[in-house]
Short mmCIF file of C-alpha atoms in Angstrom, two decimals:
data_model
loop_
_atom_site.label_atom_id
_atom_site.label_comp_id
_atom_site.label_asym_id
_atom_site.label_seq_id
_atom_site.Cartn_x
_atom_site.Cartn_y
_atom_site.Cartn_z
CA MET A 1 -16.92 27.27 9.57
CA GLY A 2 -17.54 27.46 5.88
CA VAL A 3 -16.44 25.39 2.94
CA TRP A 4 -14.06 27.02 0.50
CA LEU A 5 -14.02 25.75 -3.07
CA LEU A 6 -10.94 26.90 -4.92
CA ALA A 7 -12.60 26.55 -8.30
CA LEU A 8 -10.55 26.47 -11.44
CA ALA A 9 -11.63 26.56 -15.06
CA ALA A 10 -11.40 23.20 -16.79
CA CYS A 11 -8.87 23.03 -19.60
CA ARG A 12 -10.06 21.33 -22.75
CA ALA A 13 -8.54 21.41 -26.19
CA PRO A 14 -10.93 22.44 -28.97
CA GLY A 15 -12.11 19.71 -31.30
CA THR A 16 -10.11 19.28 -34.48
CA SER A 17 -9.82 16.77 -37.29
CA VAL A 18 -6.50 15.53 -35.97
CA PRO A 19 -5.94 13.58 -32.72
CA GLU A 20 -5.93 15.84 -29.70
CA PRO A 21 -2.96 15.84 -27.33
CA ALA A 22 -3.38 14.52 -23.82
CA PRO A 23 -5.16 17.15 -21.68
CA ALA A 24 -3.05 19.21 -19.33
CA VAL A 25 -4.58 17.93 -16.11
CA ARG A 26 -2.76 19.18 -13.03
CA PRO A 27 -3.27 17.41 -9.69
CA GLY A 28 -4.10 19.44 -6.62
CA ILE A 29 -0.52 19.48 -5.33
CA GLU A 30 0.61 21.41 -8.41
CA VAL A 31 -2.32 23.82 -8.22
CA LEU A 32 -1.61 24.47 -4.55
CA LEU A 33 2.00 25.39 -5.21
CA SER A 34 1.24 27.56 -8.24
CA ASP A 35 -2.01 29.25 -7.26
CA SER A 36 -2.90 28.69 -3.60
CA MET A 37 0.25 28.99 -1.50
CA HIS A 38 -1.60 31.30 0.88
CA LEU A 39 -3.20 28.20 2.39
CA VAL A 40 0.12 26.91 3.73
CA ARG A 41 2.56 29.83 3.70
CA GLY A 42 4.21 30.21 7.11
CA ARG A 43 2.00 27.53 8.65
CA ARG A 44 3.00 24.37 10.45
CA THR A 45 1.70 21.81 7.98
CA GLY A 46 0.75 18.15 8.32
CA LEU A 47 0.35 15.95 5.26
CA VAL A 48 -1.82 12.83 4.95
CA THR A 49 -0.50 10.90 1.96
CA ASN A 50 1.35 7.87 0.67
CA GLN A 51 3.03 6.73 -2.52
CA SER A 52 0.18 8.17 -4.60
CA GLY A 53 0.94 11.77 -3.59
CA ILE A 54 2.94 12.81 -6.65
CA ASP A 55 2.92 15.44 -9.37
CA ARG A 56 2.73 14.82 -13.14
CA GLN A 57 6.45 14.01 -13.29
CA GLY A 58 6.26 11.56 -10.40
CA THR A 59 7.89 13.85 -7.82
CA HIS A 60 6.51 13.20 -4.37
CA ASP A 61 4.52 15.81 -2.45
CA VAL A 62 7.04 15.86 0.39
CA GLU A 63 9.83 16.93 -1.95
CA ARG A 64 7.59 19.44 -3.75
CA LEU A 65 6.37 21.03 -0.54
CA ARG A 66 9.76 21.23 1.16
CA SER A 67 11.48 22.63 -1.93
CA SER A 68 8.75 25.29 -2.13
CA GLY A 69 9.41 26.44 1.41
CA VAL A 70 6.35 24.91 3.02
CA ARG A 71 6.87 24.27 6.73
CA LEU A 72 6.12 20.55 6.67
CA THR A 73 6.30 19.19 10.22
CA ALA A 74 4.35 15.90 10.27
CA LEU A 75 3.29 13.11 7.91
CA PHE A 76 0.35 10.72 8.26
CA SER A 77 -0.24 7.43 6.42
CA PRO A 78 -3.46 5.46 5.75
CA GLU A 79 -4.01 1.73 5.15
CA HIS A 80 -1.05 0.10 3.34
CA GLY A 81 1.36 2.61 4.88
CA PHE A 82 3.31 5.59 3.64
CA ARG A 83 4.86 3.61 0.77
CA GLY A 84 1.86 1.41 0.03
CA SER A 85 3.54 -1.92 0.75
CA ALA A 86 1.61 -3.12 3.83
CA ALA A 87 -0.83 -5.96 3.30
CA PRO A 88 -4.60 -5.33 3.32
CA GLY A 89 -5.87 -5.00 6.86
CA GLU A 90 -2.36 -5.03 8.32
CA ALA A 91 -1.90 -2.52 11.15
CA VAL A 92 0.64 0.12 10.18
CA ALA A 93 3.16 1.35 12.74
CA SER A 94 4.17 4.97 13.21
CA MET A 95 7.81 5.67 12.31
CA VAL A 96 10.31 8.30 11.29
CA ASP A 97 10.90 8.94 7.59
CA SER A 98 14.56 8.11 6.98
CA ALA A 99 14.84 10.54 4.06
CA THR A 100 13.55 13.66 5.83
CA GLY A 101 13.55 12.89 9.53
CA LEU A 102 9.85 13.75 9.68
CA PRO A 103 7.56 11.66 11.88
CA ILE A 104 5.04 9.47 10.02
CA TYR A 105 1.99 8.92 12.19
CA SER A 106 -0.09 5.88 11.33
CA LEU A 107 -3.80 6.34 10.67
CA TYR A 108 -4.33 2.61 10.28
CA GLY A 109 -3.68 0.96 13.60
CA ARG A 110 -5.47 1.80 16.80
CA SER A 111 -7.26 4.72 15.15
CA MET A 112 -7.88 6.38 11.80
CA ALA A 113 -7.85 9.79 13.47
CA PRO A 114 -4.72 11.83 14.27
CA ASP A 115 -3.87 12.18 17.94
CA PRO A 116 -5.19 15.48 19.37
CA LYS A 117 -1.74 16.33 20.76
CA THR A 118 -0.21 15.95 17.31
CA LEU A 119 -2.92 18.07 15.70
CA ALA A 120 -2.44 20.75 18.35
CA GLU A 121 1.07 21.33 16.99
CA LEU A 122 -0.19 21.94 13.43
CA ASP A 123 -1.83 24.94 11.76
CA VAL A 124 -3.23 23.13 8.71
CA VAL A 125 -3.66 19.55 7.48
CA LEU A 126 -3.26 18.62 3.82
CA ILE A 127 -4.74 15.41 2.42
CA ASP A 128 -3.47 13.99 -0.87
CA LEU A 129 -4.64 10.43 -1.57
CA GLN A 130 -5.52 8.88 -4.93
CA ASP A 131 -8.95 7.37 -4.41
CA VAL A 132 -9.76 4.26 -6.49
CA GLY A 133 -13.29 5.19 -7.54
CA ALA A 134 -15.07 2.44 -5.59
CA ARG A 135 -17.00 2.77 -2.34
CA TYR A 136 -15.10 -0.01 -0.58
CA TYR A 137 -11.76 1.73 -0.09
CA THR A 138 -10.75 2.78 3.45
CA TRP A 139 -9.10 6.06 2.47
CA VAL A 140 -12.47 7.81 2.42
CA ALA A 141 -13.04 6.74 6.02
CA THR A 142 -9.54 7.97 6.88
CA THR A 143 -10.30 11.34 5.29
CA VAL A 144 -13.56 11.60 7.23
CA GLU A 145 -11.83 10.83 10.54
CA VAL A 146 -9.09 13.38 9.84
CA MET A 147 -11.78 15.98 9.11
CA ARG A 148 -13.65 15.13 12.29
CA ALA A 149 -10.49 15.32 14.42
CA ALA A 150 -9.43 18.61 12.80
CA TRP A 151 -12.88 20.08 13.45
CA LEU A 152 -12.57 19.29 17.15
CA GLN A 153 -9.15 20.99 17.18
CA ASN A 154 -10.33 23.95 15.08
CA LYS A 155 -7.79 23.18 12.35
CA PRO A 156 -8.46 23.69 8.63
CA VAL A 157 -8.22 20.75 6.22
CA VAL A 158 -7.12 21.19 2.62
CA ILE A 159 -7.83 18.38 0.13
CA LEU A 160 -5.34 18.28 -2.74
CA ASP A 161 -7.70 16.70 -5.21
CA ARG A 162 -7.01 14.17 -7.95
CA PRO A 163 -9.12 12.73 -10.76
CA ASN A 164 -11.36 9.78 -10.17
CA PRO A 165 -9.06 7.25 -11.90
CA ILE A 166 -11.94 5.37 -13.55
CA GLY A 167 -13.89 8.47 -14.54
CA GLY A 168 -17.19 9.96 -13.47
CA VAL A 169 -19.57 7.09 -14.31
CA VAL A 170 -22.00 6.15 -11.51
CA GLN A 171 -23.03 2.49 -11.14
CA GLY A 172 -24.24 0.01 -8.54
CA ASN A 173 -26.43 0.13 -5.47
CA VAL A 174 -26.36 2.92 -2.86
CA LEU A 175 -25.17 2.04 0.64
CA ASP A 176 -27.77 1.77 3.40
CA PRO A 177 -26.66 4.16 6.21
CA ALA A 178 -27.24 1.35 8.72
CA TYR A 179 -24.30 -0.48 7.10
CA ARG A 180 -21.68 2.26 7.31
CA SER A 181 -18.20 0.96 8.07
CA THR A 182 -14.56 1.67 7.31
CA ILE A 183 -15.14 0.12 3.86
CA GLY A 184 -18.28 2.15 3.24
CA ARG A 185 -18.51 5.39 5.17
CA LEU A 186 -20.88 7.30 2.86
CA SER A 187 -24.26 6.53 1.29
CA VAL A 188 -22.96 6.48 -2.26
CA PRO A 189 -23.17 3.94 -5.11
CA VAL A 190 -20.48 1.29 -5.43
CA ARG A 191 -18.97 3.22 -8.34
CA HIS A 192 -19.62 6.77 -7.15
CA GLY A 193 -18.00 8.84 -9.90
CA LEU A 194 -16.69 11.46 -7.44
CA THR A 195 -13.21 12.55 -6.44
CA LEU A 196 -11.85 12.39 -2.91
CA GLY A 197 -12.37 16.14 -2.56
CA GLU A 198 -16.01 15.84 -3.57
CA LEU A 199 -16.50 12.89 -1.22
CA ALA A 200 -15.02 14.98 1.60
CA LEU A 201 -17.49 17.78 0.89
CA LEU A 202 -20.34 15.26 0.78
CA ALA A 203 -19.22 13.84 4.12
CA ARG A 204 -19.18 17.33 5.60
CA ARG A 205 -22.77 17.91 4.47
CA GLU A 206 -24.21 14.52 5.38
CA LEU A 207 -22.25 13.41 8.47
CA GLY A 208 -22.55 16.68 10.39
CA ILE A 209 -18.83 17.51 10.36
CA ALA A 210 -18.63 21.31 10.52
CA ALA A 211 -14.94 21.36 9.67
CA ASP A 212 -13.21 24.06 7.63
CA VAL A 213 -12.64 22.00 4.47
CA ARG A 214 -11.04 23.53 1.40
CA VAL A 215 -10.64 21.62 -1.86
CA VAL A 216 -7.89 22.47 -4.32
CA PRO A 217 -9.31 20.87 -7.49
CA ALA A 218 -7.41 18.97 -10.12
CA ALA A 219 -7.17 21.58 -12.89
CA GLY A 220 -8.38 20.53 -16.32
CA TRP A 221 -10.09 17.28 -15.33
CA THR A 222 -13.55 16.31 -16.60
CA ARG A 223 -15.53 13.24 -15.65
CA ALA A 224 -15.11 11.80 -19.13
CA LEU A 225 -11.40 11.26 -18.45
CA ALA A 226 -9.90 8.18 -16.81
CA LEU A 227 -6.46 8.53 -15.29
CA ASP A 228 -4.59 7.55 -18.44
CA ASP A 229 -6.76 9.86 -20.56
CA ALA A 230 -5.81 12.66 -18.18
CA GLY A 231 -2.12 12.05 -18.87
CA LEU A 232 -1.30 11.35 -15.21
CA PRO A 233 0.97 8.53 -13.99
CA PHE A 234 -0.57 5.45 -12.38
CA VAL A 235 0.76 4.48 -8.96
CA PRO A 236 -0.63 1.23 -7.47
CA PRO A 237 -2.78 2.30 -4.50
CA SER A 238 -2.23 -1.06 -2.83
CA PRO A 239 -0.29 -4.28 -3.45
CA ASN A 240 -3.27 -5.97 -5.12
CA LEU A 241 -4.42 -3.11 -7.35
CA ARG A 242 -1.49 -3.09 -9.72
CA ASP A 243 -2.79 -1.33 -12.81
CA LEU A 244 -5.69 0.71 -14.13
CA GLU A 245 -7.35 -2.40 -15.57
CA ALA A 246 -7.68 -3.75 -12.03
CA LEU A 247 -9.30 -0.50 -10.87
CA PHE A 248 -11.97 -0.75 -13.57
CA HIS A 249 -12.90 -4.26 -12.37
CA TYR A 250 -12.56 -3.58 -8.63
CA PRO A 251 -16.08 -2.10 -8.06
CA GLY A 252 -17.43 -5.48 -9.16
CA THR A 253 -14.91 -8.17 -8.36
CA CYS A 254 -14.38 -6.95 -4.79
CA LEU A 255 -17.85 -8.30 -3.98
CA PHE A 256 -16.42 -11.82 -4.34
CA GLU A 257 -14.33 -11.17 -1.21
CA GLY A 258 -17.57 -11.88 0.66
CA THR A 259 -17.91 -15.35 -0.87
CA ALA A 260 -15.95 -18.61 -1.01
CA LEU A 261 -14.28 -17.57 -4.28
CA SER A 262 -10.79 -16.13 -4.53
CA VAL A 263 -10.31 -12.73 -6.19
CA GLY A 264 -6.77 -13.64 -7.18
CA ARG A 265 -4.80 -12.07 -4.36
CA GLY A 266 -1.21 -13.15 -4.78
CA SER A 267 -1.73 -14.14 -8.41
CA ASP A 268 -0.63 -12.34 -11.56
CA ALA A 269 -3.95 -10.47 -11.83
CA PRO A 270 -5.67 -9.79 -8.50
CA PHE A 271 -9.20 -8.39 -8.79
CA GLN A 272 -9.14 -9.18 -12.51
CA GLN A 273 -10.07 -12.81 -12.00
CA ILE A 274 -12.12 -15.01 -9.71
CA GLY A 275 -11.73 -18.69 -9.01
CA ALA A 276 -12.07 -21.74 -6.78
CA PRO A 277 -11.03 -25.40 -6.99
CA TRP A 278 -14.67 -26.38 -7.50
CA LEU A 279 -15.58 -23.71 -10.08
CA ASP A 280 -16.85 -24.82 -13.48
CA PRO A 281 -16.09 -21.71 -15.59
CA ALA A 282 -17.72 -22.99 -18.76
CA ALA A 283 -21.00 -23.74 -16.99
CA VAL A 284 -20.99 -20.36 -15.29
CA LEU A 285 -20.20 -18.41 -18.46
CA ALA A 286 -22.94 -20.27 -20.34
CA ARG A 287 -25.53 -18.79 -17.97
CA LEU A 288 -24.56 -15.15 -18.53
CA HIS A 289 -26.85 -12.88 -20.53
CA PRO A 290 -25.15 -10.52 -23.02
CA GLU A 291 -27.00 -7.44 -21.74
CA ASP A 292 -25.47 -7.96 -18.28
CA VAL A 293 -21.86 -8.22 -19.44
CA ALA A 294 -21.39 -5.54 -22.11
CA GLY A 295 -17.89 -4.19 -22.67
CA VAL A 296 -16.02 -7.09 -21.09
CA ARG A 297 -14.41 -10.31 -22.31
CA PHE A 298 -14.05 -13.52 -20.28
CA ASN A 299 -11.31 -16.13 -20.44
CA THR A 300 -11.08 -19.45 -18.62
CA VAL A 301 -7.86 -19.55 -16.58
CA SER A 302 -6.05 -21.39 -13.82
CA PHE A 303 -4.09 -19.60 -11.12
CA THR A 304 -2.58 -20.19 -7.70
CA PRO A 305 -3.20 -17.61 -4.97
CA ARG A 306 0.08 -17.11 -3.10
CA GLN A 307 -1.06 -14.70 -0.40
CA PRO A 308 -2.36 -16.15 2.88
CA GLY A 309 -4.20 -12.87 3.49
CA ASP A 310 -6.73 -13.90 0.86
CA GLY A 311 -7.85 -16.58 3.29
CA LYS A 312 -8.85 -18.83 0.40
CA TYR A 313 -6.94 -21.58 -1.37
CA ALA A 314 -3.43 -20.32 -0.62
CA ASP A 315 -0.90 -22.25 -2.72
CA THR A 316 -3.72 -24.22 -4.33
CA MET A 317 -4.36 -24.33 -8.05
CA VAL A 318 -7.84 -23.03 -8.82
CA THR A 319 -9.91 -22.80 -11.99
CA GLY A 320 -11.13 -19.35 -12.73
CA ILE A 321 -12.60 -16.68 -14.95
CA ARG A 322 -10.51 -13.70 -16.02
CA LEU A 323 -12.12 -10.42 -17.03
CA GLN A 324 -10.78 -7.98 -19.61
CA VAL A 325 -12.36 -4.62 -20.41
CA THR A 326 -13.10 -4.20 -24.11
CA ASP A 327 -15.22 -1.03 -23.94
CA ARG A 328 -14.94 1.25 -20.94
CA GLU A 329 -18.02 3.25 -21.89
CA ARG A 330 -20.28 0.19 -21.96
CA TYR A 331 -18.75 -1.77 -19.11
CA ASP A 332 -20.63 -1.91 -15.81
CA PRO A 333 -18.38 -3.82 -13.39
CA VAL A 334 -21.01 -4.01 -10.66
CA ARG A 335 -23.73 -5.44 -12.89
CA THR A 336 -21.20 -7.82 -14.42
CA ALA A 337 -20.15 -9.06 -10.97
CA VAL A 338 -23.77 -9.52 -9.95
CA ALA A 339 -24.39 -11.53 -13.14
CA LEU A 340 -21.41 -13.73 -12.29
CA LEU A 341 -22.60 -14.15 -8.70
CA VAL A 342 -26.05 -15.17 -9.92
CA ALA A 343 -24.54 -17.66 -12.37
CA VAL A 344 -22.11 -19.13 -9.84
CA ARG A 345 -24.95 -19.65 -7.38
CA GLN A 346 -27.01 -21.38 -10.06
CA VAL A 347 -24.16 -23.75 -10.90
CA HIS A 348 -22.66 -24.13 -7.41
CA PRO A 349 -25.42 -23.35 -4.87
CA ALA A 350 -23.71 -25.16 -2.01
CA GLU A 351 -20.15 -24.03 -2.68
CA ILE A 352 -20.53 -20.24 -3.19
CA ARG A 353 -21.11 -19.68 0.57
CA PHE A 354 -21.75 -16.01 1.25
CA ILE A 355 -19.76 -14.70 4.20
CA THR A 356 -22.85 -12.84 5.31
CA ARG A 357 -21.51 -9.96 7.41
CA HIS A 358 -18.55 -9.26 5.14
CA PHE A 359 -20.59 -9.47 1.94
CA ASP A 360 -23.31 -7.21 3.33
CA LEU A 361 -20.78 -4.56 4.37
CA LEU A 362 -19.26 -4.61 0.89
CA ALA A 363 -22.70 -4.55 -0.73
CA GLY A 364 -23.91 -1.73 1.52
CA GLY A 365 -26.66 -3.80 3.08
CA PRO A 366 -28.30 -7.23 2.86
CA GLY A 367 -30.46 -6.45 -0.16
CA LEU A 368 -28.05 -7.61 -2.85
CA ARG A 369 -27.28 -10.92 -1.15
CA GLU A 370 -30.96 -11.57 -0.46
CA ALA A 371 -31.85 -10.83 -4.10
CA ILE A 372 -29.21 -13.27 -5.35
CA GLU A 373 -30.31 -15.93 -2.85
CA ALA A 374 -33.91 -15.40 -3.99
CA GLY A 375 -32.85 -16.28 -7.54
CA LEU A 376 -33.51 -12.87 -9.11
CA PRO A 377 -31.77 -12.22 -12.44
CA ALA A 378 -29.02 -9.61 -12.65
CA SER A 379 -31.12 -7.39 -14.92
CA ARG A 380 -33.88 -7.11 -12.33
CA ILE A 381 -31.40 -6.48 -9.52
CA ALA A 382 -29.69 -3.72 -11.51
CA ALA A 383 -33.05 -2.13 -12.38
CA GLY A 384 -33.56 -1.54 -8.67
CA TRP A 385 -30.52 0.75 -8.57
CA ARG A 386 -31.90 3.37 -10.96
CA VAL A 387 -34.01 5.44 -8.58
CA PRO A 388 -31.43 5.44 -5.74
CA ILE A 389 -28.75 6.52 -8.23
CA ARG A 390 -30.92 9.42 -9.44
CA GLN A 391 -31.49 10.43 -5.82
CA PHE A 392 -27.75 10.24 -5.14
CA LEU A 393 -26.96 12.44 -8.15
CA GLN A 394 -29.33 15.07 -6.76
CA ARG A 395 -27.70 14.88 -3.32
CA ALA A 396 -24.25 15.17 -4.89
CA LYS A 397 -25.01 18.22 -7.04
CA PRO A 398 -23.86 20.78 -4.44
CA VAL A 399 -20.42 19.15 -4.10
CA ARG A 400 -19.63 18.38 -7.75
CA LEU A 401 -16.62 20.43 -8.82
CA TYR A 402 -15.97 19.12 -12.33
CA PRO A 403 -17.88 19.13 -15.63
CA ASN A 404 -19.01 15.92 -17.28
CA ASP A 405 -17.00 16.49 -20.47
#
């Protein structure tokens, strides 16, 4: 079956000498209902979504679809559940939605794929999930498994696309295919710069999934726009990614999950700070080189992780380093995190303790950990990403749906 791209012209206000209004970016759900109803009209429709599936006014997809006469018969939820409140890694149970009476089938329990019997009762599957812009997130793997299951059942999949919330910048190392997992299903850089729809099309090309995949693009979005620039509401994708600032740091700070440092789960700023009882922030910060940490400010802090799921220092006061973006265009969260990892290892070689398997899955292979353990500087490590990134950009050309600016 072929791939259908429902291409739409990007909306951009002409340049003037006065401040431009926020662009009129419309998420895929709005485009579907205004321009592409033929994809769902009269069809038994399943919807993979959660709390992030909303329009510009914050109205949920379920309400929008039902009020538009779409025959919605089943809902599916990824990690964190339909309302986004489940803890990271917590199995999500299937249930019935109390508001609509619709079944909500979990795609984060025994399997990420819908049950064949459930799919057999549908004519089309919609997917509307707000990706976070980093390779680690499990919703890409969920999307891939839904596509694979739909292919086997000869059911079309329609991606209701949304902007990449942190824009179209590409940074970090590219995943080694030998290290594919639920937190890294595709061979893309840590900060991939693509939307979920584009990632789905890339998965179709590179994972041999001959599914009928149709992408309804987010109208008016360009890669220069972060979510707030696009004028769209922010909805926390998970309990520990609470604001857009956290999303900009997440491609870097998530690497610390594979070490003995806390990333601040259960604190006031998860993924915006790192810490440990033994950390000497001043000594670590003194070893950073300015070229590795452009566009970000550091503050020495203390915090107490309150979430046992962090697995590190629960209810223990730790000393830490908090990050604050000062220039989005210059900030490279992956290189910054690598610089911090290098510095922490220099100051605390015995305490940093890489959790080898977990770190390597996050890092997309053992190369990053081995480079840090070998004592290489962050600048040299980052230089090794340039050629793989150029190769990735060439591979991604056929699936890119949006202009750069």
